[in-house]
CSV table of C-alpha atoms in Angstrom, one decimal:
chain,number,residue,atom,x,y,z
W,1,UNK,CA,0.0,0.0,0.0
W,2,UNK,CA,2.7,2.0,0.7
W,3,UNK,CA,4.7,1.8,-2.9
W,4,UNK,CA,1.4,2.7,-4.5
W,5,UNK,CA,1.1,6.0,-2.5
W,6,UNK,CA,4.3,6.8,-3.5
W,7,UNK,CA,4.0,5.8,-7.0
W,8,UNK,CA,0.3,7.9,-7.1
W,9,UNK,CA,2.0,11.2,-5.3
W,10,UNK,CA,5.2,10.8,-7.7
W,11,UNK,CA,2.6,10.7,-10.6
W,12,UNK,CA,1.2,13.6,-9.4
W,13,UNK,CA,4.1,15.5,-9.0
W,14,UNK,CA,5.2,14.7,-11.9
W,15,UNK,CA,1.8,15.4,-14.2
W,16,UNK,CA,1.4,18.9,-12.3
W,17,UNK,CA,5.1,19.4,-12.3
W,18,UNK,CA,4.9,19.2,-16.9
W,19,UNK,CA,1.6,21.3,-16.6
W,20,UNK,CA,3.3,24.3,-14.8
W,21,UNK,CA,6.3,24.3,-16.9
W,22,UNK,CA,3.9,24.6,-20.1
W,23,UNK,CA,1.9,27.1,-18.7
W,24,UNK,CA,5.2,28.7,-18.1
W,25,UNK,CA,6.3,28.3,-21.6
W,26,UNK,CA,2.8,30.1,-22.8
W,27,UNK,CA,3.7,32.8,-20.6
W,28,UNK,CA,7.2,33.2,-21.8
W,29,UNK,CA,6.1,33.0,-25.6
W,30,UNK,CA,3.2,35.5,-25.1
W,31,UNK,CA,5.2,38.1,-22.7
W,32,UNK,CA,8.2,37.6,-25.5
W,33,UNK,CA,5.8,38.4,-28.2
W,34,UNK,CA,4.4,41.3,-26.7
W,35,UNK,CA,7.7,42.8,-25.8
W,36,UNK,CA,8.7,42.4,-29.6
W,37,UNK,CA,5.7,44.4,-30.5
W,38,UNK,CA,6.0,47.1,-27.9
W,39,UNK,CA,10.2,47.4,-29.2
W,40,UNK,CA,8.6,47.7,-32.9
W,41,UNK,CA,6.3,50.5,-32.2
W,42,UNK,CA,8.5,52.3,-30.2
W,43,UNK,CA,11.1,52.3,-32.9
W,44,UNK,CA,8.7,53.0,-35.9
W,45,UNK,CA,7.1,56.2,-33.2
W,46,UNK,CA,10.9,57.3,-33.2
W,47,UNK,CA,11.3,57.6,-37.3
W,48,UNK,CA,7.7,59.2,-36.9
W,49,UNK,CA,8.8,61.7,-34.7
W,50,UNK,CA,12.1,62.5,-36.4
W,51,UNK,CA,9.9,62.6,-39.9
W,52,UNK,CA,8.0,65.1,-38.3
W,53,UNK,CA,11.2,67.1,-36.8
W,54,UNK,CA,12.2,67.1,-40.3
W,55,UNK,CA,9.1,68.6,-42.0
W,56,UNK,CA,8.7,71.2,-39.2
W,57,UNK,CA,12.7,72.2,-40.2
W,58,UNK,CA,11.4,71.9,-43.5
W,59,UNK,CA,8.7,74.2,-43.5
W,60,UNK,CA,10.1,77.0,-40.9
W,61,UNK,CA,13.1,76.9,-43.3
W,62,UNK,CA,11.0,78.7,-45.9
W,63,UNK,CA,10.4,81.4,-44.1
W,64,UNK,CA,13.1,81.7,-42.1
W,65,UNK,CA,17.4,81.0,-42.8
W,66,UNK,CA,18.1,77.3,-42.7
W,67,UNK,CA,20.5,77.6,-39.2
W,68,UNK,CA,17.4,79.6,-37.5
W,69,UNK,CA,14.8,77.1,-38.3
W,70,UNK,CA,17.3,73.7,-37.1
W,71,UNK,CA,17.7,76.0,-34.0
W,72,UNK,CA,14.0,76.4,-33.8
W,73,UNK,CA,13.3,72.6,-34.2
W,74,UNK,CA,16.3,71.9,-31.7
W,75,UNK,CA,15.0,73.9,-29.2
W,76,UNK,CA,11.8,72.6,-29.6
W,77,UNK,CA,13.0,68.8,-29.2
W,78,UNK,CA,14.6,69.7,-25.7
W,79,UNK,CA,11.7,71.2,-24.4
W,80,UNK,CA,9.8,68.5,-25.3
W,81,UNK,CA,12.5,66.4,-23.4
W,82,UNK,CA,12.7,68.1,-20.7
W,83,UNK,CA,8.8,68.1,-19.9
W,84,UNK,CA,9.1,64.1,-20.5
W,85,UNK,CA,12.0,64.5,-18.0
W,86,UNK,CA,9.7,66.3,-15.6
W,87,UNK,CA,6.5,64.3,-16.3
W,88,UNK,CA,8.9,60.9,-15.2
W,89,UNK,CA,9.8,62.1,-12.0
W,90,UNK,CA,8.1,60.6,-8.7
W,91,UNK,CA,5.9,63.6,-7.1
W,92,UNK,CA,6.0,63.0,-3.7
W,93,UNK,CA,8.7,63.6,-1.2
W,94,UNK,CA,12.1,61.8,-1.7
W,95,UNK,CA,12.7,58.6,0.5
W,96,UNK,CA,15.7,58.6,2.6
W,97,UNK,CA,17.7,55.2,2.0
W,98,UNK,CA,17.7,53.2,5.2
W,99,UNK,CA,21.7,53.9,7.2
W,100,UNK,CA,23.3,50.5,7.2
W,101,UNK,CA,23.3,48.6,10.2
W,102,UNK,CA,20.7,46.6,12.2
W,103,UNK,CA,17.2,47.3,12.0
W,104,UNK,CA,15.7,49.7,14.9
W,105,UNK,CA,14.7,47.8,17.9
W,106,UNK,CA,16.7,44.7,17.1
């Protein structure tokens, strides 16, 4: 009786033991899949937005000298970064990093 317990709970183990590590495959596929996509429309939003630094030099560069107008769009571009910058940064109070050393009241 014994040997047939242990056989049944190494059964077991073993059937749940192959159904977590598909399940964990799915995961990895799917989470590996959507990664890939979020990598591809972050690089096609880059060429977008440099298309669109482009024809902004483009156009300010009919009315205005070629230098001015890359200026223009420069400036522009690092505002823009900046208020990305900004918009990233936690908003409430800083943190202080625990001092090294035991825990209080240890």
């Amino acid at each position: 009786m014994e040997r047939l317990d242990q056989r049944l709970t190494e059964e077991v183990s073993g059937a749940v033991r192959d159904a977590v590590r598909d399940e964990m495959r799915h995961v990895v596929e799917r989470r590996r899949r959507t990664a890939a996509l979020y990598a591809g429309s972050a690089t096609l939003a880059l060429y977008a937005g440099a298309a669109a630094a482009v024809a902004l030099g483009l156009a300010l560069g009919l009315a205005l000298p070629n230098w001015a107008a890359a200026l223009i769009v420069a400036a522009l571009l690092a505002v823009a970064a900046f208020a990305l910058r900004q918009a990233a940064r936690p908003k409430g109070p800083e943190i202080p990093p625990m001092p090294p050393g035991p825990p209080p009241g240890a």
